[in-house]
Amino acid sequence: MVGKVVNILAIESSCDDTSAAVIQNEKILSNYIANQEIHSKFGGVVPELASRAHQQNIVPVVEEALKKAAMTKEELDAIAFTIGPGLLGSLIVGASYAKGLAMSLDIPMIGVNHMKGHIMAHFIDQDKPKPSFPFICLTVSGGHTQLVHVKSYSNMEVIGSTIDDAAGEAFDKAAKIMGLPYPGGPLIDKYGKDGDIEKYEFPISSLQGYDFSFSGLKTSILYFLQKEMKKNPDFIKENMSDICASYQHTIIKTLFKKLIKASKDLGIKDIAIAGGVSANSYLRSELERVGENRGWNTFIPEFQYCTDNAGMIAIAGYHQFLAGEFTSYDAAPQARLPL
Ligand code: KG4
Ligand code: ZN
């Protein structure tokens, strides 16, 4: 296999973004994403509308990815796709398209775990160092929060996860309470930039071990804002920056408590972040600051590879291709799929 050029088309459709990417070995040639605006007015992803939008987007998105990569379908060696976890109706659209295309071209299909994809984004060929095994990855997204002991491309152990809301949900639900549109994470990030991180105090979960809990935090901001709004109906508007900064600080502090514990316990100083919330500017700068103090080698994905994208599925697919991990044409996607 050494020296062979491998071209893979990857498809990601696990939630509300339809994405296709073309990779040649570890180099991304194109990574095209169609966002679904429709969900913002509903305050969250509406599964049936998401599947319908994927159905409309999938053909043009794949065509665009191939065009940008200047590649024909006949040059492809395999089709990678997200097999789970995610919204079943959304996954089925991507998986069915991948299956039809792979069968018509008579090439193999590679089912990729979405959460593995987020971690594998660190191995895309870019002008920066890649983590070396073993390392710890904090994967924080809208659906999951996982602390992962990454031992190799194919051996990843989840040592901690959320027992209720994901970190991204903690952002999005608080944003919704504050009247901000979905997804609220990027807006809390934006407003929090100029705010005082210590203006308001929110509780940090006392859960032991490596697991996370964010539902208490969400309830506490709800009660806090209800109480303040009774006294001053303009409280949110007048204090948006400080509320966002203080709330965001609490989420990030909760994440770091576990990350630091895992690094100490496992004696691992290669620390990575991944997933949609790793686009958060405060998390990114805190990882650099804490990492410098603790002598960590830190790995932060490029913005385009943080939130859902097919580039991360493509790089995971490439390594599975090398390992001969193919998926049969009769495989079906799964809404729940362990790493
Ligand atoms: O990984 P992702 O795109 O989708 C899932 O697999 O869930 O993550 C989406 C999540 C959303 O909750 C969104 O609000 C959050 O990532 N997010 C952010 C930022 N950008 C995206 N949260 C905080 N700050 C950001 N800059
Ligand atoms: Zn994701």
PDB file of C-alpha atoms in Angstrom, residues 23-145:
ATOM      1  CA  ILE A  23      -9.260  13.491   0.116  1.00  0.00           C
ATOM      2  CA  GLN A  24      -6.099  12.244  -1.591  1.00  0.00           C
ATOM      3  CA  ASN A  25      -4.194  10.233   0.999  1.00  0.00           C
ATOM      4  CA  GLU A  26      -4.105  12.676   3.970  1.00  0.00           C
ATOM      5  CA  LYS A  27      -4.598  15.861   1.958  1.00  0.00           C
ATOM      6  CA  ILE A  28      -8.052  17.426   1.671  1.00  0.00           C
ATOM      7  CA  LEU A  29      -8.745  18.546  -1.913  1.00  0.00           C
ATOM      8  CA  SER A  30     -12.224  19.900  -1.164  1.00  0.00           C
ATOM      9  CA  ASN A  31     -14.528  20.162   1.852  1.00  0.00           C
ATOM     10  CA  TYR A  32     -17.936  21.553   0.932  1.00  0.00           C
ATOM     11  CA  ILE A  33     -20.648  22.211   3.528  1.00  0.00           C
ATOM     12  CA  ALA A  34     -24.285  23.241   3.006  1.00  0.00           C
ATOM     13  CA  ASN A  35     -25.764  24.580   6.248  1.00  0.00           C
ATOM     14  CA  GLN A  36     -29.485  24.255   6.838  1.00  0.00           C
ATOM     15  CA  GLU A  37     -30.793  27.713   7.814  1.00  0.00           C
ATOM     16  CA  ILE A  38     -34.325  26.384   8.292  1.00  0.00           C
ATOM     17  CA  HIS A  39     -33.714  25.224  11.896  1.00  0.00           C
ATOM     18  CA  SER A  40     -32.708  28.609  13.328  1.00  0.00           C
ATOM     19  CA  LYS A  41     -36.303  29.844  13.593  1.00  0.00           C
ATOM     20  CA  PHE A  42     -37.381  26.667  15.432  1.00  0.00           C
ATOM     21  CA  GLY A  43     -34.713  27.057  18.148  1.00  0.00           C
ATOM     22  CA  GLY A  44     -33.165  23.653  17.367  1.00  0.00           C
ATOM     23  CA  VAL A  45     -32.815  20.963  14.721  1.00  0.00           C
ATOM     24  CA  VAL A  46     -36.153  19.557  13.471  1.00  0.00           C
ATOM     25  CA  PRO A  47     -35.252  15.976  12.419  1.00  0.00           C
ATOM     26  CA  GLU A  48     -37.808  15.613   9.585  1.00  0.00           C
ATOM     27  CA  LEU A  49     -36.863  18.954   8.054  1.00  0.00           C
ATOM     28  CA  ALA A  50     -33.185  17.985   8.327  1.00  0.00           C
ATOM     29  CA  SER A  51     -33.677  14.727   6.370  1.00  0.00           C
ATOM     30  CA  ARG A  52     -35.668  16.550   3.724  1.00  0.00           C
ATOM     31  CA  ALA A  53     -32.976  19.233   3.329  1.00  0.00           C
ATOM     32  CA  HIS A  54     -30.245  16.549   3.099  1.00  0.00           C
ATOM     33  CA  GLN A  55     -32.282  14.915   0.327  1.00  0.00           C
ATOM     34  CA  GLN A  56     -32.322  18.221  -1.574  1.00  0.00           C
ATOM     35  CA  ASN A  57     -28.661  19.062  -0.893  1.00  0.00           C
ATOM     36  CA  ILE A  58     -26.832  15.771  -1.302  1.00  0.00           C
ATOM     37  CA  VAL A  59     -26.523  15.683  -5.114  1.00  0.00           C
ATOM     38  CA  PRO A  60     -25.323  19.305  -5.607  1.00  0.00           C
ATOM     39  CA  VAL A  61     -23.038  19.096  -2.547  1.00  0.00           C
ATOM     40  CA  VAL A  62     -21.265  15.978  -3.867  1.00  0.00           C
ATOM     41  CA  GLU A  63     -21.020  17.485  -7.368  1.00  0.00           C
ATOM     42  CA  GLU A  64     -19.502  20.668  -5.911  1.00  0.00           C
ATOM     43  CA  ALA A  65     -16.946  18.729  -3.823  1.00  0.00           C
ATOM     44  CA  LEU A  66     -15.834  16.718  -6.861  1.00  0.00           C
ATOM     45  CA  LYS A  67     -15.682  19.828  -9.021  1.00  0.00           C
ATOM     46  CA  LYS A  68     -13.575  21.766  -6.489  1.00  0.00           C
ATOM     47  CA  ALA A  69     -11.210  18.780  -6.199  1.00  0.00           C
ATOM     48  CA  ALA A  70     -11.085  18.497 -10.021  1.00  0.00           C
ATOM     49  CA  MET A  71     -11.831  14.796  -9.686  1.00  0.00           C
ATOM     50  CA  THR A  72     -14.139  12.484 -11.593  1.00  0.00           C
ATOM     51  CA  LYS A  73     -16.146   9.741  -9.897  1.00  0.00           C
ATOM     52  CA  GLU A  74     -14.184   7.149 -11.883  1.00  0.00           C
ATOM     53  CA  GLU A  75     -10.945   8.209 -10.132  1.00  0.00           C
ATOM     54  CA  LEU A  76     -12.351   7.367  -6.664  1.00  0.00           C
ATOM     55  CA  ASP A  77     -11.068   4.339  -4.743  1.00  0.00           C
ATOM     56  CA  ALA A  78     -13.748   4.302  -2.024  1.00  0.00           C
ATOM     57  CA  ILE A  79     -16.741   6.172  -0.594  1.00  0.00           C
ATOM     58  CA  ALA A  80     -16.656   7.024   3.123  1.00  0.00           C
ATOM     59  CA  PHE A  81     -19.818   8.077   4.944  1.00  0.00           C
ATOM     60  CA  THR A  82     -21.019   8.710   8.497  1.00  0.00           C
ATOM     61  CA  ILE A  83     -22.683   5.537   9.759  1.00  0.00           C
ATOM     62  CA  GLY A  84     -23.619   6.988  13.195  1.00  0.00           C
ATOM     63  CA  PRO A  85     -24.241   8.317  15.755  1.00  0.00           C
ATOM     64  CA  GLY A  86     -26.722  10.986  14.692  1.00  0.00           C
ATOM     65  CA  LEU A  87     -30.294  11.578  13.565  1.00  0.00           C
ATOM     66  CA  LEU A  88     -31.407   8.388  11.836  1.00  0.00           C
ATOM     67  CA  GLY A  89     -33.357  10.087   9.037  1.00  0.00           C
ATOM     68  CA  SER A  90     -30.367  12.313   8.276  1.00  0.00           C
ATOM     69  CA  LEU A  91     -27.848   9.453   8.380  1.00  0.00           C
ATOM     70  CA  ILE A  92     -29.986   7.362   6.014  1.00  0.00           C
ATOM     71  CA  VAL A  93     -29.824  10.028   3.290  1.00  0.00           C
ATOM     72  CA  GLY A  94     -25.995  10.099   3.302  1.00  0.00           C
ATOM     73  CA  ALA A  95     -25.636   6.332   3.700  1.00  0.00           C
ATOM     74  CA  SER A  96     -28.071   5.561   0.871  1.00  0.00           C
ATOM     75  CA  TYR A  97     -26.351   7.967  -1.469  1.00  0.00           C
ATOM     76  CA  ALA A  98     -22.929   6.501  -0.557  1.00  0.00           C
ATOM     77  CA  LYS A  99     -24.239   2.986  -1.116  1.00  0.00           C
ATOM     78  CA  GLY A 100     -25.734   3.758  -4.537  1.00  0.00           C
ATOM     79  CA  LEU A 101     -22.577   5.499  -5.703  1.00  0.00           C
ATOM     80  CA  ALA A 102     -20.188   2.828  -4.377  1.00  0.00           C
ATOM     81  CA  MET A 103     -22.239   0.044  -6.000  1.00  0.00           C
ATOM     82  CA  SER A 104     -22.474   1.825  -9.336  1.00  0.00           C
ATOM     83  CA  LEU A 105     -18.702   2.439  -9.368  1.00  0.00           C
ATOM     84  CA  ASP A 106     -17.983  -1.029  -7.949  1.00  0.00           C
ATOM     85  CA  ILE A 107     -15.724   0.363  -5.201  1.00  0.00           C
ATOM     86  CA  PRO A 108     -15.764  -0.263  -1.426  1.00  0.00           C
ATOM     87  CA  MET A 109     -17.744   1.683   1.132  1.00  0.00           C
ATOM     88  CA  ILE A 110     -16.328   2.794   4.509  1.00  0.00           C
ATOM     89  CA  GLY A 111     -18.693   3.553   7.395  1.00  0.00           C
ATOM     90  CA  VAL A 112     -17.134   6.077   9.783  1.00  0.00           C
ATOM     91  CA  ASN A 113     -18.158   6.808  13.379  1.00  0.00           C
ATOM     92  CA  HIS A 114     -18.941  10.536  13.561  1.00  0.00           C
ATOM     93  CA  MET A 115     -17.199  11.010  16.936  1.00  0.00           C
ATOM     94  CA  LYS A 116     -14.090   9.253  15.645  1.00  0.00           C
ATOM     95  CA  GLY A 117     -14.208  11.621  12.659  1.00  0.00           C
ATOM     96  CA  HIS A 118     -14.038  14.660  14.960  1.00  0.00           C
ATOM     97  CA  ILE A 119     -10.873  13.263  16.593  1.00  0.00           C
ATOM     98  CA  MET A 120      -9.313  12.169  13.282  1.00  0.00           C
ATOM     99  CA  ALA A 121      -9.538  15.765  11.970  1.00  0.00           C
ATOM    100  CA  HIS A 122      -6.181  16.222  13.731  1.00  0.00           C
ATOM    101  CA  PHE A 123      -4.516  13.918  11.176  1.00  0.00           C
ATOM    102  CA  ILE A 124      -5.467  15.916   8.090  1.00  0.00           C
ATOM    103  CA  ASP A 125      -2.324  17.019   6.276  1.00  0.00           C
ATOM    104  CA  GLN A 126      -1.806  20.658   7.290  1.00  0.00           C
ATOM    105  CA  ASP A 127       1.138  22.896   8.091  1.00  0.00           C
ATOM    106  CA  LYS A 128       1.131  22.025  11.772  1.00  0.00           C
ATOM    107  CA  PRO A 129       2.170  19.170  14.067  1.00  0.00           C
ATOM    108  CA  LYS A 130      -0.118  16.191  14.595  1.00  0.00           C
ATOM    109  CA  PRO A 131      -0.666  14.586  18.008  1.00  0.00           C
ATOM    110  CA  SER A 132       1.276  11.417  18.735  1.00  0.00           C
ATOM    111  CA  PHE A 133      -0.227   8.352  20.410  1.00  0.00           C
ATOM    112  CA  PRO A 134      -1.327   8.086  23.109  1.00  0.00           C
ATOM    113  CA  PHE A 135      -3.068  11.416  23.555  1.00  0.00           C
ATOM    114  CA  ILE A 136      -6.210  12.700  25.266  1.00  0.00           C
ATOM    115  CA  CYS A 137      -8.943  14.300  23.177  1.00  0.00           C
ATOM    116  CA  LEU A 138     -11.776  16.335  24.641  1.00  0.00           C
ATOM    117  CA  THR A 139     -14.548  16.027  22.051  1.00  0.00           C
ATOM    118  CA  VAL A 140     -17.231  18.633  22.645  1.00  0.00           C
ATOM    119  CA  SER A 141     -20.169  18.935  20.274  1.00  0.00           C
ATOM    120  CA  GLY A 142     -23.899  19.571  20.198  1.00  0.00           C
ATOM    121  CA  GLY A 143     -24.746  15.943  20.890  1.00  0.00           C
ATOM    122  CA  HIS A 144     -21.745  14.612  22.801  1.00  0.00           C
ATOM    123  CA  THR A 145     -19.102  15.483  25.380  1.00  0.00           C
TER     124      THR A 145
END
